PDB file of C-alpha atoms in Angstrom:
ATOM      1  CA  MET A   1     -15.573 -16.346  -5.649  1.00  0.00           C
ATOM      2  CA  SER A   2     -13.527 -14.447  -2.798  1.00  0.00           C
ATOM      3  CA  LYS A   3      -9.956 -14.075  -3.615  1.00  0.00           C
ATOM      4  CA  THR A   4      -9.773 -14.237   0.692  1.00  0.00           C
ATOM      5  CA  THR A   5     -10.793 -16.967   2.990  1.00  0.00           C
ATOM      6  CA  THR A   6      -9.756 -15.658   6.181  1.00  0.00           C
ATOM      7  CA  THR A   7     -12.632 -14.598   8.385  1.00  0.00           C
ATOM      8  CA  GLU A   8     -11.116 -14.190  11.707  1.00  0.00           C
ATOM      9  CA  GLU A   9     -12.320 -10.771  13.596  1.00  0.00           C
ATOM     10  CA  GLY A  10     -10.893  -9.059  16.574  1.00  0.00           C
ATOM     11  CA  PRO A  11     -10.463  -5.818  18.052  1.00  0.00           C
ATOM     12  CA  GLU A  12     -10.011  -2.822  15.952  1.00  0.00           C
ATOM     13  CA  ILE A  13      -6.450  -2.394  14.617  1.00  0.00           C
ATOM     14  CA  PRO A  14      -5.422   1.667  14.068  1.00  0.00           C
ATOM     15  CA  VAL A  15      -3.878   2.346  11.252  1.00  0.00           C
ATOM     16  CA  HIS A  16      -0.888   4.460  10.342  1.00  0.00           C
ATOM     17  CA  VAL A  17      -0.501   5.734   6.434  1.00  0.00           C
ATOM     18  CA  ILE A  18       2.818   6.768   5.383  1.00  0.00           C
ATOM     19  CA  HIS A  19       2.919   8.985   1.935  1.00  0.00           C
ATOM     20  CA  ILE A  20       6.404   9.360   0.662  1.00  0.00           C
ATOM     21  CA  ILE A  21       6.474  11.806  -2.408  1.00  0.00           C
ATOM     22  CA  ASP A  22       8.827  12.183  -4.788  1.00  0.00           C
ATOM     23  CA  ARG A  23       9.568  16.180  -4.789  1.00  0.00           C
ATOM     24  CA  SER A  24      12.169  16.367  -7.870  1.00  0.00           C
ATOM     25  CA  GLY A  25      12.493  18.439 -10.500  1.00  0.00           C
ATOM     26  CA  SER A  26      10.851  16.020 -13.072  1.00  0.00           C
ATOM     27  CA  MET A  27       7.324  16.353 -10.560  1.00  0.00           C
ATOM     28  CA  SER A  28       7.193  20.066 -11.907  1.00  0.00           C
ATOM     29  CA  GLY A  29       4.498  19.423 -14.480  1.00  0.00           C
ATOM     30  CA  ARG A  30       2.413  17.095 -12.195  1.00  0.00           C
ATOM     31  CA  ARG A  31       2.649  19.509  -8.908  1.00  0.00           C
ATOM     32  CA  ARG A  32      -0.962  20.488  -9.243  1.00  0.00           C
ATOM     33  CA  ALA A  33      -2.505  17.222 -10.170  1.00  0.00           C
ATOM     34  CA  VAL A  34      -0.281  15.842  -7.255  1.00  0.00           C
ATOM     35  CA  VAL A  35      -1.561  18.309  -4.753  1.00  0.00           C
ATOM     36  CA  ASP A  36      -5.033  17.556  -5.942  1.00  0.00           C
ATOM     37  CA  GLY A  37      -4.844  14.011  -5.783  1.00  0.00           C
ATOM     38  CA  MET A  38      -3.446  13.821  -2.160  1.00  0.00           C
ATOM     39  CA  ASN A  39      -6.655  16.369  -1.361  1.00  0.00           C
ATOM     40  CA  SER A  40      -9.360  13.896  -2.594  1.00  0.00           C
ATOM     41  CA  PHE A  41      -7.396  11.400  -1.102  1.00  0.00           C
ATOM     42  CA  LEU A  42      -7.517  12.979   2.456  1.00  0.00           C
ATOM     43  CA  THR A  43     -11.505  13.805   1.608  1.00  0.00           C
ATOM     44  CA  GLU A  44     -11.954  10.495   0.773  1.00  0.00           C
ATOM     45  CA  GLN A  45     -10.665   8.838   3.612  1.00  0.00           C
ATOM     46  CA  LYS A  46     -11.857  11.360   6.106  1.00  0.00           C
ATOM     47  CA  ALA A  47     -15.367  10.018   5.496  1.00  0.00           C
ATOM     48  CA  LYS A  48     -14.405   6.611   6.206  1.00  0.00           C
ATOM     49  CA  PRO A  49     -14.816   5.154   9.934  1.00  0.00           C
ATOM     50  CA  GLY A  50     -12.108   4.000  11.727  1.00  0.00           C
ATOM     51  CA  LYS A  51      -8.753   4.924  13.477  1.00  0.00           C
ATOM     52  CA  CYS A  52      -6.368   6.368  11.367  1.00  0.00           C
ATOM     53  CA  ARG A  53      -3.164   8.477  11.096  1.00  0.00           C
ATOM     54  CA  ILE A  54      -1.310  10.197   8.377  1.00  0.00           C
ATOM     55  CA  THR A  55       2.075  10.770   7.676  1.00  0.00           C
ATOM     56  CA  ILE A  56       3.251  12.918   4.542  1.00  0.00           C
ATOM     57  CA  VAL A  57       6.643  13.507   3.617  1.00  0.00           C
ATOM     58  CA  SER A  58       8.231  14.407   0.757  1.00  0.00           C
ATOM     59  CA  PHE A  59      11.949  14.632  -1.083  1.00  0.00           C
ATOM     60  CA  ASP A  60      14.393  16.152  -3.559  1.00  0.00           C
ATOM     61  CA  SER A  61      18.213  16.507  -3.492  1.00  0.00           C
ATOM     62  CA  ASP A  62      20.714  19.395  -4.076  1.00  0.00           C
ATOM     63  CA  GLY A  63      23.767  18.242  -6.369  1.00  0.00           C
ATOM     64  CA  TYR A  64      24.729  15.370  -8.359  1.00  0.00           C
ATOM     65  CA  PRO A  65      26.153  12.748  -7.647  1.00  0.00           C
ATOM     66  CA  ALA A  66      27.210  14.101  -4.106  1.00  0.00           C
ATOM     67  CA  ALA A  67      23.891  15.382  -2.980  1.00  0.00           C
ATOM     68  CA  THR A  68      22.188  17.205  -0.022  1.00  0.00           C
ATOM     69  CA  ILE A  69      18.642  15.623   0.668  1.00  0.00           C
ATOM     70  CA  ASN A  70      16.017  17.534   1.468  1.00  0.00           C
ATOM     71  CA  TYR A  71      13.623  15.853   3.254  1.00  0.00           C
ATOM     72  CA  ARG A  72      10.527  17.759   4.599  1.00  0.00           C
ATOM     73  CA  VAL A  73       7.795  16.242   6.779  1.00  0.00           C
ATOM     74  CA  HIS A  74       4.422  17.526   6.076  1.00  0.00           C
ATOM     75  CA  GLN A  75       2.300  15.222   8.665  1.00  0.00           C
ATOM     76  CA  ASP A  76       4.096  13.467  11.189  1.00  0.00           C
ATOM     77  CA  ALA A  77       1.258  10.704  12.393  1.00  0.00           C
ATOM     78  CA  VAL A  78      -1.685  13.337  12.295  1.00  0.00           C
ATOM     79  CA  LYS A  79      -4.954  11.980  13.379  1.00  0.00           C
ATOM     80  CA  LEU A  80      -6.713  11.842  10.048  1.00  0.00           C
ATOM     81  CA  ALA A  81      -9.455  13.970  11.166  1.00  0.00           C
ATOM     82  CA  ASN A  82      -6.718  16.918  11.799  1.00  0.00           C
ATOM     83  CA  VAL A  83      -4.874  16.767   8.673  1.00  0.00           C
ATOM     84  CA  PRO A  84      -4.920  19.950   6.598  1.00  0.00           C
ATOM     85  CA  ALA A  85      -5.487  20.378   3.038  1.00  0.00           C
ATOM     86  CA  PHE A  86      -1.968  19.399   0.963  1.00  0.00           C
ATOM     87  CA  THR A  87      -0.980  23.059  -0.806  1.00  0.00           C
ATOM     88  CA  VAL A  88       1.061  24.091  -3.824  1.00  0.00           C
ATOM     89  CA  GLU A  89       3.271  26.370  -1.358  1.00  0.00           C
ATOM     90  CA  GLU A  90       4.169  23.437   0.487  1.00  0.00           C
ATOM     91  CA  TYR A  91       4.877  20.873  -2.918  1.00  0.00           C
ATOM     92  CA  VAL A  92       7.391  22.643  -5.053  1.00  0.00           C
ATOM     93  CA  PRO A  93       9.599  20.467  -7.172  1.00  0.00           C
ATOM     94  CA  SER A  94      13.391  20.823  -7.634  1.00  0.00           C
ATOM     95  CA  GLY A  95      16.205  18.807  -7.964  1.00  0.00           C
ATOM     96  CA  GLY A  96      17.157  15.232  -8.083  1.00  0.00           C
ATOM     97  CA  THR A  97      15.543  11.631  -6.675  1.00  0.00           C
ATOM     98  CA  PRO A  98      16.999  10.612  -3.248  1.00  0.00           C
ATOM     99  CA  LEU A  99      14.248   7.560  -3.299  1.00  0.00           C
ATOM    100  CA  PHE A 100      16.330   5.130  -1.235  1.00  0.00           C
ATOM    101  CA  ASP A 101      17.406   7.420   1.548  1.00  0.00           C
ATOM    102  CA  SER A 102      14.117   9.111   1.546  1.00  0.00           C
ATOM    103  CA  GLU A 103      11.866   5.720   1.851  1.00  0.00           C
ATOM    104  CA  ALA A 104      14.516   4.690   4.731  1.00  0.00           C
ATOM    105  CA  ARG A 105      14.487   7.378   6.721  1.00  0.00           C
ATOM    106  CA  ALA A 106      10.733   7.373   6.780  1.00  0.00           C
ATOM    107  CA  ILE A 107      10.827   3.736   7.562  1.00  0.00           C
ATOM    108  CA  HIS A 108      12.990   4.549  10.854  1.00  0.00           C
ATOM    109  CA  ALA A 109      10.754   7.266  11.887  1.00  0.00           C
ATOM    110  CA  GLY A 110       8.123   4.867  11.634  1.00  0.00           C
ATOM    111  CA  ILE A 111      10.430   2.298  13.541  1.00  0.00           C
ATOM    112  CA  ALA A 112      10.724   4.985  16.376  1.00  0.00           C
ATOM    113  CA  ARG A 113       7.193   5.616  16.635  1.00  0.00           C
ATOM    114  CA  GLU A 114       6.184   1.916  16.778  1.00  0.00           C
ATOM    115  CA  ARG A 115       8.966   1.352  19.646  1.00  0.00           C
ATOM    116  CA  SER A 116       7.560   4.630  21.529  1.00  0.00           C
ATOM    117  CA  ARG A 117       4.041   3.260  21.262  1.00  0.00           C
ATOM    118  CA  ALA A 118       4.975  -0.188  22.786  1.00  0.00           C
ATOM    119  CA  ALA A 119       6.733   1.484  25.578  1.00  0.00           C
ATOM    120  CA  ALA A 120       3.988   3.465  26.638  1.00  0.00           C
ATOM    121  CA  GLY A 121       1.512   0.258  26.417  1.00  0.00           C
ATOM    122  CA  LYS A 122      -0.367   1.441  23.171  1.00  0.00           C
ATOM    123  CA  PRO A 123      -1.946  -0.436  20.795  1.00  0.00           C
ATOM    124  CA  GLU A 124       0.205  -2.018  17.670  1.00  0.00           C
ATOM    125  CA  GLU A 125      -0.570  -0.031  14.266  1.00  0.00           C
ATOM    126  CA  ALA A 126      -0.936  -1.340  11.050  1.00  0.00           C
ATOM    127  CA  VAL A 127       1.295   0.452   8.692  1.00  0.00           C
ATOM    128  CA  ILE A 128       1.107   0.886   5.333  1.00  0.00           C
ATOM    129  CA  VAL A 129       3.844   2.920   3.195  1.00  0.00           C
ATOM    130  CA  VAL A 130       2.425   4.096   0.233  1.00  0.00           C
ATOM    131  CA  SER A 131       5.844   5.820  -2.311  1.00  0.00           C
ATOM    132  CA  TRP A 132       5.136   7.915  -5.345  1.00  0.00           C
ATOM    133  CA  THR A 133       7.558   8.584  -8.066  1.00  0.00           C
ATOM    134  CA  ASP A 134       7.882   9.645 -11.564  1.00  0.00           C
ATOM    135  CA  GLY A 135      11.480   7.875 -12.400  1.00  0.00           C
ATOM    136  CA  MET A 136      14.711   5.906 -11.271  1.00  0.00           C
ATOM    137  CA  GLU A 137      16.733   6.883  -7.629  1.00  0.00           C
ATOM    138  CA  ASN A 138      19.826   9.124  -8.823  1.00  0.00           C
ATOM    139  CA  THR A 139      21.153  10.752  -5.546  1.00  0.00           C
ATOM    140  CA  SER A 140      20.779   8.525  -2.520  1.00  0.00           C
ATOM    141  CA  THR A 141      24.568   8.547  -0.734  1.00  0.00           C
ATOM    142  CA  GLU A 142      23.326   6.118   2.503  1.00  0.00           C
ATOM    143  CA  TYR A 143      21.002   3.102   1.033  1.00  0.00           C
ATOM    144  CA  THR A 144      21.032   1.036  -1.785  1.00  0.00           C
ATOM    145  CA  ALA A 145      18.559  -0.842  -3.431  1.00  0.00           C
ATOM    146  CA  ASP A 146      20.005  -3.867  -1.650  1.00  0.00           C
ATOM    147  CA  THR A 147      20.201  -2.398   1.694  1.00  0.00           C
ATOM    148  CA  LEU A 148      16.927  -0.861   1.206  1.00  0.00           C
ATOM    149  CA  ALA A 149      14.809  -3.894   0.540  1.00  0.00           C
ATOM    150  CA  SER A 150      16.518  -5.826   3.313  1.00  0.00           C
ATOM    151  CA  LEU A 151      14.937  -3.061   5.453  1.00  0.00           C
ATOM    152  CA  LYS A 152      11.778  -3.555   4.000  1.00  0.00           C
ATOM    153  CA  LYS A 153      11.958  -7.460   4.482  1.00  0.00           C
ATOM    154  CA  GLU A 154      12.384  -6.709   8.096  1.00  0.00           C
ATOM    155  CA  ARG A 155       9.382  -4.250   8.606  1.00  0.00           C
ATOM    156  CA  GLU A 156       7.184  -7.026   6.483  1.00  0.00           C
ATOM    157  CA  GLU A 157       8.269  -9.661   8.879  1.00  0.00           C
ATOM    158  CA  ALA A 158       6.724  -7.047  11.341  1.00  0.00           C
ATOM    159  CA  GLY A 159       3.463  -6.494   9.110  1.00  0.00           C
ATOM    160  CA  TRP A 160       4.027  -3.730   7.403  1.00  0.00           C
ATOM    161  CA  THR A 161       2.953  -3.376   3.461  1.00  0.00           C
ATOM    162  CA  PHE A 162       4.547  -1.279   1.077  1.00  0.00           C
ATOM    163  CA  ILE A 163       3.099  -0.028  -2.262  1.00  0.00           C
ATOM    164  CA  GLN A 164       4.811   1.593  -5.047  1.00  0.00           C
ATOM    165  CA  GLN A 165       2.969   3.963  -7.347  1.00  0.00           C
ATOM    166  CA  GLY A 166       5.078   4.902 -10.651  1.00  0.00           C
ATOM    167  CA  LEU A 167       4.119   8.091 -12.380  1.00  0.00           C
ATOM    168  CA  GLY A 168       4.991   8.124 -15.906  1.00  0.00           C
ATOM    169  CA  PHE A 169       7.628   5.430 -16.052  1.00  0.00           C
ATOM    170  CA  ASP A 170       7.605   1.700 -15.576  1.00  0.00           C
ATOM    171  CA  ALA A 171       8.411   1.432 -11.567  1.00  0.00           C
ATOM    172  CA  ARG A 172       8.127  -2.539 -11.397  1.00  0.00           C
ATOM    173  CA  GLU A 173      12.096  -3.023 -12.079  1.00  0.00           C
ATOM    174  CA  GLN A 174      13.139  -0.587  -9.250  1.00  0.00           C
ATOM    175  CA  ALA A 175      10.266  -1.545  -6.801  1.00  0.00           C
ATOM    176  CA  ALA A 176      11.270  -5.020  -6.946  1.00  0.00           C
ATOM    177  CA  ALA A 177      15.101  -4.374  -6.480  1.00  0.00           C
ATOM    178  CA  SER A 178      14.314  -2.229  -3.517  1.00  0.00           C
ATOM    179  CA  GLY A 179      12.114  -4.637  -1.891  1.00  0.00           C
ATOM    180  CA  THR A 180       8.453  -3.701  -2.500  1.00  0.00           C
ATOM    181  CA  HIS A 181       6.564  -6.532  -4.436  1.00  0.00           C
ATOM    182  CA  VAL A 182       5.742  -6.470  -8.052  1.00  0.00           C
ATOM    183  CA  THR A 183       2.186  -7.499  -6.809  1.00  0.00           C
ATOM    184  CA  ASN A 184       1.989  -4.107  -5.091  1.00  0.00           C
ATOM    185  CA  THR A 185       3.380  -1.878  -7.556  1.00  0.00           C
ATOM    186  CA  VAL A 186       1.370  -0.053 -10.527  1.00  0.00           C
ATOM    187  CA  SER A 187       2.757   2.252 -13.239  1.00  0.00           C
ATOM    188  CA  TYR A 188       0.184   4.683 -14.135  1.00  0.00           C
ATOM    189  CA  GLY A 189       0.537   7.299 -17.013  1.00  0.00           C
ATOM    190  CA  GLY A 190       2.045  10.415 -15.961  1.00  0.00           C
ATOM    191  CA  GLY A 191      -0.161  13.137 -17.129  1.00  0.00           C
ATOM    192  CA  GLU A 192      -2.928  14.417 -14.821  1.00  0.00           C
ATOM    193  CA  GLU A 193      -5.411  11.641 -15.819  1.00  0.00           C
ATOM    194  CA  GLY A 194      -2.632   9.320 -14.681  1.00  0.00           C
ATOM    195  CA  VAL A 195      -2.085  10.979 -11.363  1.00  0.00           C
ATOM    196  CA  ALA A 196      -5.802  11.346 -10.503  1.00  0.00           C
ATOM    197  CA  MET A 197      -6.182   7.541 -11.319  1.00  0.00           C
ATOM    198  CA  ALA A 198      -2.995   6.788  -9.141  1.00  0.00           C
ATOM    199  CA  PHE A 199      -4.798   8.766  -5.979  1.00  0.00           C
ATOM    200  CA  ALA A 200      -8.222   7.174  -6.404  1.00  0.00           C
ATOM    201  CA  GLY A 201      -6.616   3.486  -6.948  1.00  0.00           C
ATOM    202  CA  THR A 202      -4.681   4.486  -3.539  1.00  0.00           C
ATOM    203  CA  SER A 203      -7.571   5.565  -2.010  1.00  0.00           C
ATOM    204  CA  ALA A 204      -9.401   2.246  -2.810  1.00  0.00           C
ATOM    205  CA  VAL A 205      -6.654   0.017  -1.186  1.00  0.00           C
ATOM    206  CA  ILE A 206      -6.472   2.164   1.719  1.00  0.00           C
ATOM    207  CA  SER A 207     -10.123   1.876   2.499  1.00  0.00           C
ATOM    208  CA  ASN A 208     -10.234  -1.697   1.701  1.00  0.00           C
ATOM    209  CA  TYR A 209      -7.279  -2.035   4.161  1.00  0.00           C
ATOM    210  CA  ARG A 210      -8.939   0.476   6.908  1.00  0.00           C
ATOM    211  CA  GLY A 211     -11.764  -1.890   6.657  1.00  0.00           C
ATOM    212  CA  ALA A 212      -9.871  -5.275   7.261  1.00  0.00           C
ATOM    213  CA  ALA A 213      -8.325  -3.428  10.392  1.00  0.00           C
ATOM    214  CA  SER A 214     -11.558  -2.269  11.539  1.00  0.00           C
ATOM    215  CA  LYS A 215     -12.684  -5.593  12.081  1.00  0.00           C
ATOM    216  CA  GLY A 216      -9.124  -6.633  13.574  1.00  0.00           C
ATOM    217  CA  ARG A 217      -8.290  -8.974  10.658  1.00  0.00           C
ATOM    218  CA  ARG A 218      -4.804  -9.409  11.361  1.00  0.00           C
ATOM    219  CA  SER A 219      -3.949 -12.309   8.897  1.00  0.00           C
ATOM    220  CA  VAL A 220      -5.401 -10.533   6.143  1.00  0.00           C
ATOM    221  CA  LEU A 221      -3.240  -7.329   6.707  1.00  0.00           C
ATOM    222  CA  ARG A 222      -0.345  -9.576   6.976  1.00  0.00           C
ATOM    223  CA  SER A 223      -0.912 -11.226   4.019  1.00  0.00           C
ATOM    224  CA  ALA A 224      -1.400  -7.710   1.863  1.00  0.00           C
ATOM    225  CA  SER A 225       2.558  -7.021   2.626  1.00  0.00           C
ATOM    226  CA  THR A 226       3.111  -9.389  -0.414  1.00  0.00           C
ATOM    227  CA  ASP A 227      -0.045  -8.894  -2.493  1.00  0.00           C
ATOM    228  CA  VAL A 228      -2.406  -6.198  -1.092  1.00  0.00           C
ATOM    229  CA  TYR A 229      -4.629  -6.772  -4.120  1.00  0.00           C
ATOM    230  CA  THR A 230      -5.343 -10.156  -3.490  1.00  0.00           C
ATOM    231  CA  ALA A 231      -5.319 -10.155   0.155  1.00  0.00           C
ATOM    232  CA  LEU A 232      -7.794  -7.432   0.338  1.00  0.00           C
ATOM    233  CA  ASP A 233      -9.820  -8.984  -2.309  1.00  0.00           C
ATOM    234  CA  MET A 234      -9.518  -6.368  -4.992  1.00  0.00           C
ATOM    235  CA  ASP A 235      -8.543  -6.286  -8.982  1.00  0.00           C
ATOM    236  CA  LYS A 236      -5.247  -4.868  -9.362  1.00  0.00           C
ATOM    237  CA  PRO A 237      -5.251  -1.821 -11.760  1.00  0.00           C
ATOM    238  CA  ALA A 238      -3.417  -2.741 -15.043  1.00  0.00           C
ATOM    239  CA  ASP A 239      -0.239  -1.120 -15.595  1.00  0.00           C
ATOM    240  CA  ASP A 240      -0.357   2.109 -18.201  1.00  0.00           C
ATOM    241  CA  GLU A 241       0.500   0.445 -21.638  1.00  0.00           C
ATOM    242  CA  ALA A 242       2.385   3.034 -22.984  1.00  0.00           C
ATOM    243  CA  VAL A 243       4.551   3.293 -19.935  1.00  0.00           C
ATOM    244  CA  VAL A 244       5.428  -0.060 -19.329  1.00  0.00           C
ATOM    245  CA  SER A 245       6.126  -0.638 -22.976  1.00  0.00           C
ATOM    246  CA  LYS A 246       8.698   2.168 -23.277  1.00  0.00           C
TER     247      LYS A 246
END
């Protein structure tokens, strides 16, 4: 039996995918795997129909605990067809993990884009945010888990969906505390295979999300905010047992 019962359809809804990628020092061993995974994701998505824009940001920090955040925007709401390949030259891990501040910064940029589009009379986008990290927040100075969770809840009420992909660690507790539902969180292995699986799983989610958007299934997209896999009639990937049993 299908997990979804919503059958309403309407005009195509353009999609905006926001990737927020941990670039802290502990990601060094996954540098090539992350670059390859992102490029596989882009290749797969470019083969799919539908209107879609991509934002890619990455982050690290200098200093601890009084950190300076290094937040880099690689692609800013670029049409999917025009997004270039991700490269190892632009993704160089170092420093700490200001996850909360970086997620908040990306969210506020997305809000500003929404307001600009609304003022210009452009159609509302369906926004799905994917955060990638291999460990715990440790250098944010502006946002706490609670304040970030409040910001995400506000965006969820506006129809946004947040996904957390843990690479080599159990991401569930931190994700839940900072406003991403455990139902939208998966903890993968931290090796090359685990990273590849994470990007493949993300691409499958985005493909189904874009499929619903192309048919104007707005209520399905809204349901995805709390349980993306059930809303999109997908099986949720199992958490890596070696990771979550630590």
